[in-house]
Amino acid sequence: VEPLKLDMWMAPHTPLPVAHTHPKQVEYFRVISGAFDIKLDGRQRTMTPGESITVKAGAWHSVGNATDDAAVVYTELTPGLRTQAFYDELRELENLHLGTLAMTMHYGELVRRYRDEYHYPPSVTLLFVASALYVQLFSSNGERERYQRRADAS
């Protein structure tokens, strides 16, 4: 089974996001340049060029960059599964420049479809579901209705 190999560029001051797991993938990181923060199983550390770490399948982790400089990190996910397709869809979604609610709803759907590649804690999953439900309850043709004051309102 082929791994997905990529160089991940991380902007300065990228905060550690909500922890996630790759249920069926091992993830390997090796810092090429800059500094790379990783929180793995509740412990955070900063890695520098040449350092590497392997994250076992199913291990909770998050990554970031608290420095003033960008970081480049060689990353391998084994097996690759559909991770490249996930990243491609995520890039397309980010290029739509949606509002927070719409982005959360679409991201939740994306994560649901790629659950073998990414898994989030129940609280985050609940946020995705609640956002999708909100949009379903208060939408028309997939677009959020705008509330207008009634002409006869006092």
PDB file of C-alpha atoms in Angstrom:
ATOM      1  CA  VAL A   1       0.000   0.000   0.000  1.00  0.00           C
ATOM      2  CA  GLU A   2       1.448   3.309  -1.093  1.00  0.00           C
ATOM      3  CA  PRO A   3       1.975   6.163   1.385  1.00  0.00           C
ATOM      4  CA  LEU A   4       1.002   9.731   0.608  1.00  0.00           C
ATOM      5  CA  LYS A   5       4.197  11.827   0.705  1.00  0.00           C
ATOM      6  CA  LEU A   6       4.081  15.607   0.826  1.00  0.00           C
ATOM      7  CA  ASP A   7       5.838  18.703   2.060  1.00  0.00           C
ATOM      8  CA  MET A   8       3.512  20.563   4.401  1.00  0.00           C
ATOM      9  CA  TRP A   9       4.021  24.351   4.543  1.00  0.00           C
ATOM     10  CA  MET A  10       2.829  25.884   7.774  1.00  0.00           C
ATOM     11  CA  ALA A  11       2.371  29.638   8.105  1.00  0.00           C
ATOM     12  CA  PRO A  12       3.816  31.554  11.058  1.00  0.00           C
ATOM     13  CA  HIS A  13       1.551  31.740  14.116  1.00  0.00           C
ATOM     14  CA  THR A  14      -0.568  28.738  13.091  1.00  0.00           C
ATOM     15  CA  PRO A  15      -2.290  27.686  16.331  1.00  0.00           C
ATOM     16  CA  LEU A  16      -2.690  24.069  17.322  1.00  0.00           C
ATOM     17  CA  PRO A  17      -6.176  23.103  16.100  1.00  0.00           C
ATOM     18  CA  VAL A  18      -8.525  20.641  17.729  1.00  0.00           C
ATOM     19  CA  ALA A  19      -6.834  17.258  18.048  1.00  0.00           C
ATOM     20  CA  HIS A  20      -7.708  14.619  15.474  1.00  0.00           C
ATOM     21  CA  THR A  21      -6.738  11.058  14.607  1.00  0.00           C
ATOM     22  CA  HIS A  22      -6.071   9.101  11.457  1.00  0.00           C
ATOM     23  CA  PRO A  23      -7.880   5.860  12.369  1.00  0.00           C
ATOM     24  CA  LYS A  24      -6.233   3.713   9.710  1.00  0.00           C
ATOM     25  CA  GLN A  25      -3.008   5.592   8.961  1.00  0.00           C
ATOM     26  CA  VAL A  26       0.419   6.066  10.499  1.00  0.00           C
ATOM     27  CA  GLU A  27       1.682   9.651  10.114  1.00  0.00           C
ATOM     28  CA  TYR A  28       5.371  10.505   9.987  1.00  0.00           C
ATOM     29  CA  PHE A  29       6.721  14.067  10.263  1.00  0.00           C
ATOM     30  CA  ARG A  30      10.282  15.315   9.637  1.00  0.00           C
ATOM     31  CA  VAL A  31      11.001  19.034   9.988  1.00  0.00           C
ATOM     32  CA  ILE A  32      12.776  20.472   6.935  1.00  0.00           C
ATOM     33  CA  SER A  33      12.865  24.138   8.014  1.00  0.00           C
ATOM     34  CA  GLY A  34      11.426  26.336  10.712  1.00  0.00           C
ATOM     35  CA  ALA A  35       9.861  25.061  13.922  1.00  0.00           C
ATOM     36  CA  PHE A  36       6.949  22.676  14.184  1.00  0.00           C
ATOM     37  CA  ASP A  37       4.727  22.219  17.225  1.00  0.00           C
ATOM     38  CA  ILE A  38       3.047  18.895  17.837  1.00  0.00           C
ATOM     39  CA  LYS A  39       0.742  17.866  20.624  1.00  0.00           C
ATOM     40  CA  LEU A  40       0.568  14.083  20.836  1.00  0.00           C
ATOM     41  CA  ASP A  41      -1.356  12.181  23.486  1.00  0.00           C
ATOM     42  CA  GLY A  42      -1.645  15.338  25.593  1.00  0.00           C
ATOM     43  CA  ARG A  43       2.065  16.306  25.494  1.00  0.00           C
ATOM     44  CA  GLN A  44       3.286  19.245  23.410  1.00  0.00           C
ATOM     45  CA  ARG A  45       6.773  19.688  21.989  1.00  0.00           C
ATOM     46  CA  THR A  46       8.488  21.927  19.461  1.00  0.00           C
ATOM     47  CA  MET A  47      10.554  20.223  16.784  1.00  0.00           C
ATOM     48  CA  THR A  48      13.364  21.781  14.743  1.00  0.00           C
ATOM     49  CA  PRO A  49      15.004  20.874  11.399  1.00  0.00           C
ATOM     50  CA  GLY A  50      16.136  17.264  11.241  1.00  0.00           C
ATOM     51  CA  GLU A  51      13.856  16.066  14.036  1.00  0.00           C
ATOM     52  CA  SER A  52      11.146  13.541  13.256  1.00  0.00           C
ATOM     53  CA  ILE A  53       8.242  11.808  14.933  1.00  0.00           C
ATOM     54  CA  THR A  54       5.855   8.990  14.033  1.00  0.00           C
ATOM     55  CA  VAL A  55       2.207   9.163  15.074  1.00  0.00           C
ATOM     56  CA  LYS A  56       0.553   5.751  15.361  1.00  0.00           C
ATOM     57  CA  ALA A  57      -2.825   5.114  13.749  1.00  0.00           C
ATOM     58  CA  GLY A  58      -5.586   6.289  16.086  1.00  0.00           C
ATOM     59  CA  ALA A  59      -3.350   8.550  18.221  1.00  0.00           C
ATOM     60  CA  TRP A  60      -4.839  11.974  19.034  1.00  0.00           C
ATOM     61  CA  HIS A  61      -2.608  14.800  17.809  1.00  0.00           C
ATOM     62  CA  SER A  62      -2.540  18.360  16.504  1.00  0.00           C
ATOM     63  CA  VAL A  63       0.161  20.389  14.793  1.00  0.00           C
ATOM     64  CA  GLY A  64       0.981  24.085  14.580  1.00  0.00           C
ATOM     65  CA  ASN A  65       3.702  26.710  14.315  1.00  0.00           C
ATOM     66  CA  ALA A  66       3.964  29.353  17.043  1.00  0.00           C
ATOM     67  CA  THR A  67       7.030  31.076  15.568  1.00  0.00           C
ATOM     68  CA  ASP A  68       7.447  34.161  13.373  1.00  0.00           C
ATOM     69  CA  ASP A  69       8.747  32.039  10.471  1.00  0.00           C
ATOM     70  CA  ALA A  70       7.070  29.537   8.179  1.00  0.00           C
ATOM     71  CA  ALA A  71       7.814  25.857   8.665  1.00  0.00           C
ATOM     72  CA  VAL A  72       8.194  23.111   6.074  1.00  0.00           C
ATOM     73  CA  VAL A  73       7.560  19.575   7.278  1.00  0.00           C
ATOM     74  CA  TYR A  74       7.962  16.413   5.226  1.00  0.00           C
ATOM     75  CA  THR A  75       4.892  14.273   5.930  1.00  0.00           C
ATOM     76  CA  GLU A  76       4.010  10.674   5.086  1.00  0.00           C
ATOM     77  CA  LEU A  77       0.639   9.045   5.704  1.00  0.00           C
ATOM     78  CA  THR A  78       0.683   5.261   5.359  1.00  0.00           C
ATOM     79  CA  PRO A  79      -1.389   3.962   3.743  1.00  0.00           C
ATOM     80  CA  GLY A  80      -2.294   7.036   1.693  1.00  0.00           C
ATOM     81  CA  LEU A  81      -5.959   5.995   1.378  1.00  0.00           C
ATOM     82  CA  ARG A  82      -7.999   8.967   0.062  1.00  0.00           C
ATOM     83  CA  THR A  83      -6.070  11.661   1.923  1.00  0.00           C
ATOM     84  CA  GLN A  84      -4.964  13.482  -1.252  1.00  0.00           C
ATOM     85  CA  ALA A  85      -8.590  13.671  -2.400  1.00  0.00           C
ATOM     86  CA  PHE A  86      -9.530  15.045   1.056  1.00  0.00           C
ATOM     87  CA  TYR A  87      -6.869  17.766   0.759  1.00  0.00           C
ATOM     88  CA  ASP A  88      -7.989  18.596  -2.800  1.00  0.00           C
ATOM     89  CA  GLU A  89     -11.614  18.978  -1.704  1.00  0.00           C
ATOM     90  CA  LEU A  90     -10.574  21.005   1.333  1.00  0.00           C
ATOM     91  CA  ARG A  91      -8.583  23.394  -0.893  1.00  0.00           C
ATOM     92  CA  GLU A  92     -11.602  23.812  -3.201  1.00  0.00           C
ATOM     93  CA  LEU A  93     -13.829  24.476  -0.195  1.00  0.00           C
ATOM     94  CA  GLU A  94     -11.451  27.093   1.229  1.00  0.00           C
ATOM     95  CA  ASN A  95     -11.332  28.851  -2.163  1.00  0.00           C
ATOM     96  CA  LEU A  96     -15.110  29.424  -1.971  1.00  0.00           C
ATOM     97  CA  HIS A  97     -14.596  31.952   0.870  1.00  0.00           C
ATOM     98  CA  LEU A  98     -17.750  30.848   2.680  1.00  0.00           C
ATOM     99  CA  GLY A  99     -18.942  32.287   5.959  1.00  0.00           C
ATOM    100  CA  THR A 100     -18.162  30.485   9.211  1.00  0.00           C
ATOM    101  CA  LEU A 101     -21.477  28.623   9.435  1.00  0.00           C
ATOM    102  CA  ALA A 102     -21.423  27.421   5.828  1.00  0.00           C
ATOM    103  CA  MET A 103     -17.758  26.459   6.075  1.00  0.00           C
ATOM    104  CA  THR A 104     -18.401  24.478   9.270  1.00  0.00           C
ATOM    105  CA  MET A 105     -21.306  22.661   7.648  1.00  0.00           C
ATOM    106  CA  HIS A 106     -19.352  21.779   4.502  1.00  0.00           C
ATOM    107  CA  TYR A 107     -16.260  20.805   6.465  1.00  0.00           C
ATOM    108  CA  GLY A 108     -18.372  18.523   8.640  1.00  0.00           C
ATOM    109  CA  GLU A 109     -19.703  16.782   5.541  1.00  0.00           C
ATOM    110  CA  LEU A 110     -16.183  16.461   4.160  1.00  0.00           C
ATOM    111  CA  VAL A 111     -14.924  14.919   7.402  1.00  0.00           C
ATOM    112  CA  ARG A 112     -17.891  12.530   7.461  1.00  0.00           C
ATOM    113  CA  ARG A 113     -17.075  11.278   3.963  1.00  0.00           C
ATOM    114  CA  TYR A 114     -13.385  10.863   4.799  1.00  0.00           C
ATOM    115  CA  ARG A 115     -13.798   9.276   8.240  1.00  0.00           C
ATOM    116  CA  ASP A 116     -11.204   6.579   7.456  1.00  0.00           C
ATOM    117  CA  GLU A 117      -8.650   9.388   6.974  1.00  0.00           C
ATOM    118  CA  TYR A 118      -9.667  11.906   9.689  1.00  0.00           C
ATOM    119  CA  HIS A 119     -11.573  11.557  12.944  1.00  0.00           C
ATOM    120  CA  TYR A 120     -12.465  14.317  15.427  1.00  0.00           C
ATOM    121  CA  PRO A 121     -13.672  14.197  19.039  1.00  0.00           C
ATOM    122  CA  PRO A 122     -17.440  13.915  19.620  1.00  0.00           C
ATOM    123  CA  SER A 123     -17.749  17.601  20.646  1.00  0.00           C
ATOM    124  CA  VAL A 124     -16.380  18.761  17.277  1.00  0.00           C
ATOM    125  CA  THR A 125     -18.499  16.240  15.394  1.00  0.00           C
ATOM    126  CA  LEU A 126     -21.545  17.560  17.288  1.00  0.00           C
ATOM    127  CA  LEU A 127     -20.688  21.108  16.120  1.00  0.00           C
ATOM    128  CA  PHE A 128     -20.631  19.888  12.503  1.00  0.00           C
ATOM    129  CA  VAL A 129     -23.999  18.143  12.935  1.00  0.00           C
ATOM    130  CA  ALA A 130     -25.576  21.151  14.690  1.00  0.00           C
ATOM    131  CA  SER A 131     -24.371  23.479  11.921  1.00  0.00           C
ATOM    132  CA  ALA A 132     -25.777  21.192   9.230  1.00  0.00           C
ATOM    133  CA  LEU A 133     -29.097  20.946  11.097  1.00  0.00           C
ATOM    134  CA  TYR A 134     -29.279  24.749  11.485  1.00  0.00           C
ATOM    135  CA  VAL A 135     -28.773  25.233   7.769  1.00  0.00           C
ATOM    136  CA  GLN A 136     -31.388  22.576   6.939  1.00  0.00           C
ATOM    137  CA  LEU A 137     -33.947  24.195   9.249  1.00  0.00           C
ATOM    138  CA  PHE A 138     -33.344  27.779   8.144  1.00  0.00           C
ATOM    139  CA  SER A 139     -32.466  27.511   4.495  1.00  0.00           C
ATOM    140  CA  SER A 140     -34.011  27.659   1.076  1.00  0.00           C
ATOM    141  CA  ASN A 141     -32.276  25.978  -1.857  1.00  0.00           C
ATOM    142  CA  GLY A 142     -29.147  25.538   0.251  1.00  0.00           C
ATOM    143  CA  GLU A 143     -28.785  29.264   0.939  1.00  0.00           C
ATOM    144  CA  ARG A 144     -29.396  30.829   4.321  1.00  0.00           C
ATOM    145  CA  GLU A 145     -32.445  33.035   4.301  1.00  0.00           C
ATOM    146  CA  ARG A 146     -32.036  36.643   5.280  1.00  0.00           C
ATOM    147  CA  TYR A 147     -34.351  37.754   8.041  1.00  0.00           C
ATOM    148  CA  GLN A 148     -36.366  40.805   7.137  1.00  0.00           C
ATOM    149  CA  ARG A 149     -38.440  42.971   9.407  1.00  0.00           C
ATOM    150  CA  ARG A 150     -42.145  42.639   8.620  1.00  0.00           C
ATOM    151  CA  ALA A 151     -43.810  45.745   7.250  1.00  0.00           C
ATOM    152  CA  ASP A 152     -46.615  45.437   9.824  1.00  0.00           C
ATOM    153  CA  ALA A 153     -44.248  44.995  12.795  1.00  0.00           C
ATOM    154  CA  SER A 154     -44.480  47.728  15.416  1.00  0.00           C
TER     155      SER A 154
END
